[in-house]
GROMACS .gro file of C-alpha atoms in nm:
model
  496
    1UNK     CA    1  -0.031  -0.038   0.020
    2UNK     CA    2   0.142   0.349  -0.142
    3UNK     CA    3   0.097   0.650   0.152
    4UNK     CA    4   0.086   0.970  -0.023
    5UNK     CA    5   0.352   1.067   0.191
    6UNK     CA    6   0.131   1.405   0.309
    7UNK     CA    7   0.009   1.446   0.654
    8UNK     CA    8  -0.231   1.257   0.821
    9UNK     CA    9  -0.444   1.491   0.844
   10UNK     CA   10  -0.488   1.438   1.267
   11UNK     CA   11  -0.365   1.751   1.412
   12UNK     CA   12  -0.118   1.726   1.683
   13UNK     CA   13  -0.345   1.927   1.985
   14UNK     CA   14  -0.557   1.694   2.021
   15UNK     CA   15  -0.270   1.412   2.063
   16UNK     CA   16  -0.095   1.608   2.381
   17UNK     CA   17  -0.492   1.692   2.463
   18UNK     CA   18  -0.488   1.293   2.474
   19UNK     CA   19  -0.161   1.285   2.750
   20UNK     CA   20  -0.291   1.521   2.951
   21UNK     CA   21   0.057   1.707   3.075
   22UNK     CA   22   0.130   1.971   3.131
   23UNK     CA   23   0.264   2.263   2.864
   24UNK     CA   24   0.626   2.183   2.755
   25UNK     CA   25   0.879   2.306   2.958
   26UNK     CA   26   1.181   2.505   2.857
   27UNK     CA   27   1.512   2.330   2.804
   28UNK     CA   28   1.636   2.287   3.062
   29UNK     CA   29   1.389   2.434   3.371
   30UNK     CA   30   1.185   2.213   3.477
   31UNK     CA   31   1.327   1.995   3.743
   32UNK     CA   32   1.265   1.659   3.845
   33UNK     CA   33   0.990   1.590   4.073
   34UNK     CA   34   1.074   1.587   4.444
   35UNK     CA   35   0.779   1.305   4.504
   36UNK     CA   36   1.001   0.943   4.352
   37UNK     CA   37   0.943   0.654   4.454
   38UNK     CA   38   1.210   0.489   4.721
   39UNK     CA   39   1.502   0.266   4.502
   40UNK     CA   40   1.446  -0.091   4.456
   41UNK     CA   41   1.669  -0.213   4.743
   42UNK     CA   42   1.887  -0.551   4.651
   43UNK     CA   43   1.597  -0.805   4.811
   44UNK     CA   44   1.295  -0.624   4.558
   45UNK     CA   45   1.117  -0.739   4.261
   46UNK     CA   46   1.205  -0.445   3.926
   47UNK     CA   47   0.782  -0.610   3.750
   48UNK     CA   48   0.850  -0.536   3.386
   49UNK     CA   49   0.557  -0.476   3.112
   50UNK     CA   50   0.672  -0.532   2.714
   51UNK     CA   51   0.448  -0.309   2.516
   52UNK     CA   52   0.486  -0.375   2.163
   53UNK     CA   53   0.673  -0.612   2.134
   54UNK     CA   54   0.840  -0.729   1.816
   55UNK     CA   55   1.116  -0.760   1.598
   56UNK     CA   56   1.321  -0.479   1.797
   57UNK     CA   57   1.099  -0.520   2.100
   58UNK     CA   58   1.107  -0.934   2.111
   59UNK     CA   59   1.449  -1.026   1.978
   60UNK     CA   60   1.701  -0.663   2.194
   61UNK     CA   61   1.446  -0.553   2.528
   62UNK     CA   62   1.299  -0.926   2.538
   63UNK     CA   63   1.591  -1.152   2.530
   64UNK     CA   64   1.865  -0.866   2.656
   65UNK     CA   65   1.572  -0.882   3.015
   66UNK     CA   66   1.544  -1.289   3.014
   67UNK     CA   67   1.916  -1.383   3.066
   68UNK     CA   68   2.004  -1.050   3.274
   69UNK     CA   69   1.724  -1.223   3.502
   70UNK     CA   70   1.839  -1.559   3.475
   71UNK     CA   71   2.210  -1.359   3.609
   72UNK     CA   72   2.106  -1.301   3.923
   73UNK     CA   73   1.943  -0.915   3.775
   74UNK     CA   74   1.669  -0.842   4.042
   75UNK     CA   75   1.389  -0.819   3.787
   76UNK     CA   76   1.087  -0.989   3.659
   77UNK     CA   77   0.941  -1.020   3.293
   78UNK     CA   78   0.554  -1.034   3.425
   79UNK     CA   79   0.332  -0.958   3.134
   80UNK     CA   80   0.287  -0.877   2.785
   81UNK     CA   81   0.076  -0.656   2.526
   82UNK     CA   82   0.061  -0.655   2.137
   83UNK     CA   83  -0.208  -0.640   1.887
   84UNK     CA   84  -0.109  -0.934   1.724
   85UNK     CA   85  -0.243  -1.268   1.959
   86UNK     CA   86   0.079  -1.466   1.770
   87UNK     CA   87   0.371  -1.245   1.872
   88UNK     CA   88   0.171  -1.202   2.199
   89UNK     CA   89   0.185  -1.634   2.235
   90UNK     CA   90   0.571  -1.611   2.117
   91UNK     CA   91   0.736  -1.373   2.304
   92UNK     CA   92   0.518  -1.528   2.666
   93UNK     CA   93   0.641  -1.885   2.522
   94UNK     CA   94   0.985  -1.758   2.571
   95UNK     CA   95   0.945  -1.566   2.862
   96UNK     CA   96   0.801  -1.891   3.041
   97UNK     CA   97   1.145  -2.140   2.857
   98UNK     CA   98   1.407  -1.886   2.941
   99UNK     CA   99   1.321  -1.787   3.259
  100UNK     CA  100   1.039  -2.011   3.408
  101UNK     CA  101   0.695  -1.741   3.463
  102UNK     CA  102   0.371  -1.779   3.255
  103UNK     CA  103   0.367  -1.386   3.230
  104UNK     CA  104  -0.035  -1.183   3.136
  105UNK     CA  105  -0.157  -1.183   2.843
  106UNK     CA  106  -0.258  -0.790   2.699
  107UNK     CA  107  -0.456  -0.651   2.410
  108UNK     CA  108  -0.437  -0.356   2.455
  109UNK     CA  109  -0.142  -0.194   2.707
  110UNK     CA  110  -0.327   0.013   2.915
  111UNK     CA  111  -0.514  -0.268   3.082
  112UNK     CA  112  -0.167  -0.462   3.130
  113UNK     CA  113  -0.079  -0.120   3.322
  114UNK     CA  114  -0.379  -0.013   3.520
  115UNK     CA  115  -0.423  -0.458   3.664
  116UNK     CA  116  -0.096  -0.550   3.679
  117UNK     CA  117   0.127  -0.371   3.982
  118UNK     CA  118   0.408  -0.287   3.723
  119UNK     CA  119   0.717  -0.115   3.860
  120UNK     CA  120   0.850  -0.098   3.485
  121UNK     CA  121   0.824  -0.061   3.120
  122UNK     CA  122   0.953  -0.172   2.821
  123UNK     CA  123   0.770  -0.026   2.435
  124UNK     CA  124   0.913  -0.108   2.129
  125UNK     CA  125   0.592   0.019   1.919
  126UNK     CA  126   0.549   0.151   1.607
  127UNK     CA  127   0.693   0.562   1.665
  128UNK     CA  128   0.347   0.715   1.610
  129UNK     CA  129   0.297   0.533   1.958
  130UNK     CA  130   0.596   0.583   2.081
  131UNK     CA  131   0.553   0.980   2.330
  132UNK     CA  132   0.148   0.855   2.415
  133UNK     CA  133   0.200   0.487   2.563
  134UNK     CA  134   0.585   0.667   2.785
  135UNK     CA  135   0.379   1.039   2.874
  136UNK     CA  136   0.035   0.739   2.980
  137UNK     CA  137   0.348   0.543   3.099
  138UNK     CA  138   0.570   0.822   3.345
  139UNK     CA  139   0.190   0.895   3.473
  140UNK     CA  140   0.076   0.621   3.587
  141UNK     CA  141   0.450   0.642   3.819
  142UNK     CA  142   0.642   0.365   3.578
  143UNK     CA  143   0.970   0.328   3.479
  144UNK     CA  144   1.041   0.331   3.035
  145UNK     CA  145   1.296   0.221   2.811
  146UNK     CA  146   1.139   0.330   2.481
  147UNK     CA  147   1.293   0.200   2.181
  148UNK     CA  148   1.441   0.519   1.926
  149UNK     CA  149   1.332   0.724   1.778
  150UNK     CA  150   1.224   0.907   2.155
  151UNK     CA  151   0.883   1.066   1.954
  152UNK     CA  152   0.791   1.147   1.594
  153UNK     CA  153   0.730   1.480   1.665
  154UNK     CA  154   0.953   1.791   1.819
  155UNK     CA  155   0.642   1.932   2.011
  156UNK     CA  156   0.606   1.519   2.178
  157UNK     CA  157   0.905   1.513   2.252
  158UNK     CA  158   0.979   1.828   2.411
  159UNK     CA  159   0.614   1.725   2.624
  160UNK     CA  160   0.783   1.315   2.694
  161UNK     CA  161   1.067   1.566   2.870
  162UNK     CA  162   0.806   1.774   3.076
  163UNK     CA  163   0.696   1.488   3.200
  164UNK     CA  164   0.977   1.285   3.254
  165UNK     CA  165   1.129   1.553   3.473
  166UNK     CA  166   0.778   1.557   3.657
  167UNK     CA  167   0.729   1.202   3.725
  168UNK     CA  168   1.017   1.176   3.895
  169UNK     CA  169   1.102   0.762   3.736
  170UNK     CA  170   1.423   0.633   3.523
  171UNK     CA  171   1.390   0.674   3.124
  172UNK     CA  172   1.628   0.479   2.904
  173UNK     CA  173   1.529   0.603   2.523
  174UNK     CA  174   1.720   0.327   2.295
  175UNK     CA  175   1.964   0.408   2.171
  176UNK     CA  176   2.220   0.137   2.286
  177UNK     CA  177   2.611   0.294   2.151
  178UNK     CA  178   2.521   0.592   2.407
  179UNK     CA  179   2.608   0.381   2.655
  180UNK     CA  180   2.979   0.310   2.511
  181UNK     CA  181   3.251   0.460   2.720
  182UNK     CA  182   3.412   0.620   2.428
  183UNK     CA  183   3.170   0.908   2.396
  184UNK     CA  184   3.240   0.965   2.765
  185UNK     CA  185   3.583   0.992   2.688
  186UNK     CA  186   3.605   1.167   2.391
  187UNK     CA  187   3.414   1.429   2.567
  188UNK     CA  188   3.730   1.413   2.835
  189UNK     CA  189   3.918   1.553   2.548
  190UNK     CA  190   3.717   1.763   2.416
  191UNK     CA  191   3.687   2.025   2.673
  192UNK     CA  192   4.059   1.980   2.786
  193UNK     CA  193   4.044   2.237   2.464
  194UNK     CA  194   4.233   1.867   2.286
  195UNK     CA  195   4.095   1.987   1.954
  196UNK     CA  196   4.062   2.353   2.023
  197UNK     CA  197   3.795   2.505   1.916
  198UNK     CA  198   3.517   2.275   1.767
  199UNK     CA  199   3.338   2.336   1.510
  200UNK     CA  200   3.219   2.097   1.324
  201UNK     CA  201   3.100   1.681   1.331
  202UNK     CA  202   3.035   1.498   1.022
  203UNK     CA  203   2.811   1.112   1.085
  204UNK     CA  204   2.647   0.861   0.855
  205UNK     CA  205   2.447   0.520   0.934
  206UNK     CA  206   2.448   0.340   0.543
  207UNK     CA  207   2.286   0.076   0.430
  208UNK     CA  208   2.194  -0.112   0.093
  209UNK     CA  209   2.002  -0.361  -0.027
  210UNK     CA  210   1.871  -0.606  -0.344
  211UNK     CA  211   1.492  -0.465  -0.234
  212UNK     CA  212   1.501  -0.183  -0.057
  213UNK     CA  213   1.534  -0.101   0.293
  214UNK     CA  214   1.312  -0.203   0.554
  215UNK     CA  215   1.143  -0.472   0.264
  216UNK     CA  216   1.341  -0.711   0.450
  217UNK     CA  217   1.055  -0.781   0.751
  218UNK     CA  218   0.868  -1.051   0.683
  219UNK     CA  219   0.480  -1.014   0.567
  220UNK     CA  220   0.337  -1.383   0.616
  221UNK     CA  221  -0.057  -1.504   0.520
  222UNK     CA  222  -0.167  -1.540   0.964
  223UNK     CA  223  -0.094  -1.175   0.937
  224UNK     CA  224  -0.502  -1.045   0.898
  225UNK     CA  225  -0.746  -0.904   1.124
  226UNK     CA  226  -0.868  -1.108   1.306
  227UNK     CA  227  -0.523  -1.180   1.435
  228UNK     CA  228  -0.424  -0.785   1.448
  229UNK     CA  229  -0.617  -0.507   1.599
  230UNK     CA  230  -0.511  -0.301   1.357
  231UNK     CA  231  -0.820   0.014   1.447
  232UNK     CA  232  -0.608  -0.071   1.724
  233UNK     CA  233  -0.280  -0.035   1.601
  234UNK     CA  234  -0.311   0.250   1.389
  235UNK     CA  235  -0.391   0.449   1.607
  236UNK     CA  236  -0.748   0.615   1.561
  237UNK     CA  237  -0.897   0.635   1.879
  238UNK     CA  238  -0.655   0.782   1.968
  239UNK     CA  239  -0.626   1.070   1.737
  240UNK     CA  240  -0.279   0.917   1.559
  241UNK     CA  241  -0.323   0.797   1.287
  242UNK     CA  242  -0.610   0.806   1.000
  243UNK     CA  243  -0.836   0.484   0.972
  244UNK     CA  244  -0.772   0.299   0.621
  245UNK     CA  245  -0.767  -0.038   0.459
  246UNK     CA  246  -0.513  -0.308   0.638
  247UNK     CA  247  -0.223  -0.391   0.505
  248UNK     CA  248   0.084  -0.664   0.633
  249UNK     CA  249   0.287  -0.411   0.426
  250UNK     CA  250   0.163  -0.092   0.615
  251UNK     CA  251   0.239  -0.331   0.988
  252UNK     CA  252   0.544  -0.435   0.873
  253UNK     CA  253   0.751  -0.222   0.729
  254UNK     CA  254   0.576   0.091   0.853
  255UNK     CA  255   0.889   0.292   0.843
  256UNK     CA  256   0.894   0.307   0.503
  257UNK     CA  257   0.585   0.493   0.576
  258UNK     CA  258   0.538   0.916   0.640
  259UNK     CA  259   0.210   0.815   0.976
  260UNK     CA  260   0.411   0.560   1.146
  261UNK     CA  261   0.716   0.593   1.097
  262UNK     CA  262   1.029   0.940   0.948
  263UNK     CA  263   1.278   0.669   0.772
  264UNK     CA  264   1.592   0.678   0.787
  265UNK     CA  265   1.549   1.005   1.017
  266UNK     CA  266   1.455   0.833   1.303
  267UNK     CA  267   1.560   0.470   1.238
  268UNK     CA  268   1.921   0.552   1.200
  269UNK     CA  269   2.010   0.927   1.228
  270UNK     CA  270   1.946   0.966   1.548
  271UNK     CA  271   2.177   0.690   1.659
  272UNK     CA  272   2.441   0.840   1.553
  273UNK     CA  273   2.293   1.210   1.615
  274UNK     CA  274   2.251   1.111   1.995
  275UNK     CA  275   2.602   0.990   2.001
  276UNK     CA  276   2.804   1.292   1.877
  277UNK     CA  277   2.531   1.512   2.110
  278UNK     CA  278   2.722   1.295   2.353
  279UNK     CA  279   3.055   1.316   2.224
  280UNK     CA  280   3.068   1.680   2.200
  281UNK     CA  281   2.739   1.806   2.508
  282UNK     CA  282   2.585   2.012   2.252
  283UNK     CA  283   2.202   2.001   2.283
  284UNK     CA  284   1.879   2.116   2.088
  285UNK     CA  285   2.028   2.285   1.747
  286UNK     CA  286   1.964   2.641   1.659
  287UNK     CA  287   1.881   2.583   1.270
  288UNK     CA  288   1.848   2.327   1.061
  289UNK     CA  289   1.766   2.242   0.673
  290UNK     CA  290   1.708   1.858   0.559
  291UNK     CA  291   1.756   1.778   0.137
  292UNK     CA  292   1.763   1.382  -0.079
  293UNK     CA  293   1.462   1.204  -0.247
  294UNK     CA  294   1.371   0.852  -0.370
  295UNK     CA  295   1.631   0.845  -0.621
  296UNK     CA  296   1.633   0.450  -0.672
  297UNK     CA  297   1.408   0.258  -0.488
  298UNK     CA  298   1.083   0.335  -0.678
  299UNK     CA  299   0.835   0.008  -0.391
  300UNK     CA  300   0.551   0.272  -0.297
  301UNK     CA  301   0.779   0.421  -0.035
  302UNK     CA  302   0.763   0.771   0.074
  303UNK     CA  303   1.070   0.780   0.284
  304UNK     CA  304   1.356   0.953   0.062
  305UNK     CA  305   1.658   0.625  -0.023
  306UNK     CA  306   1.920   0.993  -0.005
  307UNK     CA  307   1.959   1.220   0.278
  308UNK     CA  308   2.113   1.421   0.437
  309UNK     CA  309   2.057   1.697   0.739
  310UNK     CA  310   2.275   1.995   0.840
  311UNK     CA  311   2.200   2.084   1.201
  312UNK     CA  312   2.344   2.449   1.331
  313UNK     CA  313   2.456   2.491   1.612
  314UNK     CA  314   2.445   2.802   1.851
  315UNK     CA  315   2.777   2.689   2.039
  316UNK     CA  316   2.951   2.776   1.668
  317UNK     CA  317   2.918   2.412   1.587
  318UNK     CA  318   2.734   2.200   1.225
  319UNK     CA  319   2.621   1.926   1.270
  320UNK     CA  320   2.667   1.661   0.900
  321UNK     CA  321   2.485   1.363   0.865
  322UNK     CA  322   2.497   1.165   0.557
  323UNK     CA  323   2.343   0.869   0.393
  324UNK     CA  324   2.223   0.669   0.105
  325UNK     CA  325   2.060   0.346   0.157
  326UNK     CA  326   2.134   0.265  -0.171
  327UNK     CA  327   2.556   0.246  -0.091
  328UNK     CA  328   2.738   0.163   0.150
  329UNK     CA  329   3.125   0.061   0.045
  330UNK     CA  330   3.213   0.443   0.051
  331UNK     CA  331   3.040   0.572   0.357
  332UNK     CA  332   3.183   0.936   0.482
  333UNK     CA  333   3.416   0.862   0.828
  334UNK     CA  334   3.206   0.985   1.146
  335UNK     CA  335   3.486   1.281   1.288
  336UNK     CA  336   3.472   1.551   1.461
  337UNK     CA  337   3.639   1.827   1.375
  338UNK     CA  338   3.860   2.124   1.570
  339UNK     CA  339   4.056   2.447   1.453
  340UNK     CA  340   4.383   2.220   1.681
  341UNK     CA  341   4.269   1.886   1.502
  342UNK     CA  342   4.022   1.624   1.481
  343UNK     CA  343   3.853   1.314   1.559
  344UNK     CA  344   3.844   1.108   1.298
  345UNK     CA  345   3.615   0.784   1.463
  346UNK     CA  346   3.595   0.604   1.069
  347UNK     CA  347   3.209   0.317   1.030
  348UNK     CA  348   3.010   0.157   1.244
  349UNK     CA  349   2.894   0.205   1.611
  350UNK     CA  350   3.203   0.095   1.854
  351UNK     CA  351   3.573   0.131   1.843
  352UNK     CA  352   3.866   0.010   1.977
  353UNK     CA  353   4.075   0.305   1.860
  354UNK     CA  354   4.005   0.608   1.749
  355UNK     CA  355   4.187   0.888   1.566
  356UNK     CA  356   4.358   1.232   1.706
  357UNK     CA  357   4.429   1.453   1.331
  358UNK     CA  358   4.641   1.717   1.420
  359UNK     CA  359   4.594   2.062   1.170
  360UNK     CA  360   4.975   2.156   1.089
  361UNK     CA  361   5.182   2.367   1.302
  362UNK     CA  362   5.165   2.664   1.106
  363UNK     CA  363   4.875   2.685   1.280
  364UNK     CA  364   4.802   2.573   1.568
  365UNK     CA  365   5.220   2.720   1.626
  366UNK     CA  366   5.271   2.374   1.919
  367UNK     CA  367   5.526   2.124   1.676
  368UNK     CA  368   5.460   1.891   1.985
  369UNK     CA  369   5.097   1.751   1.858
  370UNK     CA  370   5.117   1.462   1.633
  371UNK     CA  371   4.868   1.149   1.467
  372UNK     CA  372   4.840   0.973   1.720
  373UNK     CA  373   4.577   0.703   1.780
  374UNK     CA  374   4.358   0.672   2.102
  375UNK     CA  375   4.287   0.343   2.279
  376UNK     CA  376   3.881   0.334   2.437
  377UNK     CA  377   3.767   0.076   2.632
  378UNK     CA  378   3.607  -0.213   2.432
  379UNK     CA  379   3.313  -0.380   2.697
  380UNK     CA  380   3.237  -0.731   2.631
  381UNK     CA  381   2.917  -0.709   2.613
  382UNK     CA  382   2.675  -0.571   2.340
  383UNK     CA  383   2.580  -0.228   2.355
  384UNK     CA  384   2.215  -0.332   2.346
  385UNK     CA  385   2.218  -0.546   2.720
  386UNK     CA  386   2.525  -0.224   2.856
  387UNK     CA  387   2.237  -0.009   2.773
  388UNK     CA  388   1.949  -0.177   2.990
  389UNK     CA  389   2.194  -0.245   3.302
  390UNK     CA  390   2.275   0.107   3.261
  391UNK     CA  391   1.911   0.134   3.273
  392UNK     CA  392   1.767  -0.171   3.558
  393UNK     CA  393   2.113  -0.023   3.721
  394UNK     CA  394   1.951   0.365   3.708
  395UNK     CA  395   1.600   0.197   3.851
  396UNK     CA  396   1.792   0.056   4.125
  397UNK     CA  397   1.983   0.370   4.254
  398UNK     CA  398   1.658   0.548   4.195
  399UNK     CA  399   1.804   0.831   3.960
  400UNK     CA  400   1.680   0.828   3.683
  401UNK     CA  401   1.974   1.152   3.619
  402UNK     CA  402   2.170   0.830   3.549
  403UNK     CA  403   2.014   0.679   3.305
  404UNK     CA  404   2.337   0.709   2.927
  405UNK     CA  405   2.044   0.835   2.647
  406UNK     CA  406   1.790   1.006   2.946
  407UNK     CA  407   1.534   1.220   2.739
  408UNK     CA  408   1.639   1.542   2.691
  409UNK     CA  409   1.897   1.384   2.608
  410UNK     CA  410   1.623   1.200   2.367
  411UNK     CA  411   1.465   1.517   2.281
  412UNK     CA  412   1.787   1.753   2.153
  413UNK     CA  413   1.869   1.386   1.912
  414UNK     CA  414   1.479   1.430   1.749
  415UNK     CA  415   1.441   1.777   1.720
  416UNK     CA  416   1.732   1.780   1.467
  417UNK     CA  417   1.644   1.456   1.319
  418UNK     CA  418   1.335   1.492   1.223
  419UNK     CA  419   1.357   1.912   1.174
  420UNK     CA  420   1.567   1.763   0.884
  421UNK     CA  421   1.272   1.484   0.781
  422UNK     CA  422   1.046   1.819   0.783
  423UNK     CA  423   1.299   2.008   0.485
  424UNK     CA  424   1.299   1.860   0.313
  425UNK     CA  425   0.944   1.793   0.292
  426UNK     CA  426   0.860   2.081   0.297
  427UNK     CA  427   1.107   2.291   0.121
  428UNK     CA  428   1.171   2.516   0.401
  429UNK     CA  429   1.419   2.614   0.674
  430UNK     CA  430   1.381   2.575   1.026
  431UNK     CA  431   1.553   2.744   1.381
  432UNK     CA  432   1.447   2.565   1.726
  433UNK     CA  433   1.451   2.854   1.998
  434UNK     CA  434   1.572   2.562   2.277
  435UNK     CA  435   1.442   2.854   2.572
  436UNK     CA  436   1.094   2.861   2.502
  437UNK     CA  437   1.148   2.496   2.281
  438UNK     CA  438   0.972   2.711   1.992
  439UNK     CA  439   0.956   2.577   1.616
  440UNK     CA  440   1.002   2.874   1.342
  441UNK     CA  441   1.117   2.955   1.033
  442UNK     CA  442   1.426   3.041   0.858
  443UNK     CA  443   1.481   3.436   0.812
  444UNK     CA  444   1.803   3.650   0.805
  445UNK     CA  445   1.842   3.628   1.194
  446UNK     CA  446   2.143   3.309   1.176
  447UNK     CA  447   2.325   3.460   0.891
  448UNK     CA  448   2.360   3.788   1.053
  449UNK     CA  449   2.449   3.714   1.426
  450UNK     CA  450   2.742   3.498   1.295
  451UNK     CA  451   2.891   3.871   1.065
  452UNK     CA  452   2.746   4.032   1.394
  453UNK     CA  453   3.029   3.882   1.628
  454UNK     CA  454   3.289   3.924   1.329
  455UNK     CA  455   3.191   4.195   1.327
  456UNK     CA  456   3.204   4.314   1.645
  457UNK     CA  457   3.565   4.096   1.651
  458UNK     CA  458   3.362   3.865   1.926
  459UNK     CA  459   3.477   3.560   2.145
  460UNK     CA  460   3.499   3.211   2.016
  461UNK     CA  461   3.170   3.040   2.200
  462UNK     CA  462   3.244   2.656   2.294
  463UNK     CA  463   3.049   2.365   2.411
  464UNK     CA  464   2.877   2.281   2.675
  465UNK     CA  465   3.131   2.216   2.933
  466UNK     CA  466   3.437   2.365   2.742
  467UNK     CA  467   3.754   2.389   3.069
  468UNK     CA  468   4.104   2.526   2.838
  469UNK     CA  469   3.984   2.829   2.798
  470UNK     CA  470   4.089   3.080   2.442
  471UNK     CA  471   4.298   2.784   2.362
  472UNK     CA  472   4.241   2.665   1.984
  473UNK     CA  473   3.996   2.973   2.013
  474UNK     CA  474   4.195   3.276   1.889
  475UNK     CA  475   4.355   3.412   1.540
  476UNK     CA  476   4.681   3.610   1.504
  477UNK     CA  477   4.680   3.873   1.373
  478UNK     CA  478   4.937   3.982   1.084
  479UNK     CA  479   5.057   4.365   1.139
  480UNK     CA  480   4.978   4.478   0.863
  481UNK     CA  481   4.529   4.465   0.884
  482UNK     CA  482   4.655   4.769   1.137
  483UNK     CA  483   4.655   4.866   0.736
  484UNK     CA  484   4.243   4.773   0.732
  485UNK     CA  485   4.006   4.964   0.761
  486UNK     CA  486   3.810   5.260   0.615
  487UNK     CA  487   3.978   5.612   0.536
  488UNK     CA  488   3.876   5.939   0.776
  489UNK     CA  489   3.860   6.297   0.568
  490UNK     CA  490   4.162   6.136   0.402
  491UNK     CA  491   4.389   6.011   0.625
  492UNK     CA  492   4.369   5.634   0.646
  493UNK     CA  493   4.298   5.380   0.958
  494UNK     CA  494   4.700   5.341   1.083
  495UNK     CA  495   4.685   5.787   1.142
  496UNK     CA  496   4.386   5.755   1.306
   0.00000   0.00000   0.00000
């Protein structure tokens, strides 16, 4: 089934009303609730329910937590809610086999939350359901793990941050690479001035296939309106999508269609973007533009097979996120550029080391700077294992700030990639004001701000956490620049 590529026509304000949350709070200004429940002690059990454990939700969420329970973690996998009856049976059978208990089965996650005395939920549903299910769970007093992307819309992301801070609960967003030690290591080096003034990051997530991206999710005959509660999956009554005829391809390969996902922007770009934000300390962008198109995968999809997002940050840093779904052997390198050098990571998610490549000494005036390989701690466990362990540990510590990918970081990444997707679709440039959480059309103010700073001979801005003073962020003034400037009353500037 080919979607039109236009918006569903559903008023997203109706969604906000259904969540019952307060208005979105300005980025970084709200505080956590002080009435959080006591931490789970070593003798207490964390009762976990699963919402929509499909491909990722089953393969990563359920299987990883089953393993951790068998290793002694104080968790119990007690309930499963999914609109597909065969998937519910499959997941519950697995839990029973691995952990020895038979989970309760539900179609509607709200019934599960109401009846099962849960402590936490894992959400693995399509993107358009995330925000509502997160907020419903937080407001029910539950800790949350939600698969990326955190939400489908920027406005929803701000609502989630608000609800999370008000709840005092622990929430982890499922970008598992944020649990790698490398990004904290990079951030410390950046803040200490290793690169000088940080100017740009670039990242990628290239793929290729002979069938079209996301069509490898197989369609099965048993997927029918009798086994799948289609209207509930769509979220028609909740105002999340319009009603439409049942279609196995839409159900299983929903990432190809705008009403339910955003293709590579939210399935892939959010991974790498979150890592780069964590490495640099950057959060919300100030200006975003996106580009691309469907240049090969003419299979009825809505989302592009080639895309680029360029995000500019108020700290004077630019982010470039680039990929195609039709070529993967000539990727661009993931790297962070500074005035005195760059960190080059290569491709993929885990690295045994990364390179420091210095700029030439004529620029740095420091001949001691040499190219070097910087070793990285490489955990034995998978990133998914580490990410879930971090979540459970944070619940036990009752510390919402202990998660490696909390909702405020998730919202910053979503703002970057979703505004890029909107820019591609709408042909607009977007400005974002983090102090008010508002989106506006781009204008000349972004360029004028930087031109004004140059005219005033201003100082460079730096990433959050910068401790290196002016290192690598000033220019040397050639003597001949004394000759620059307007002549006044026929007199050269050097005589004024």
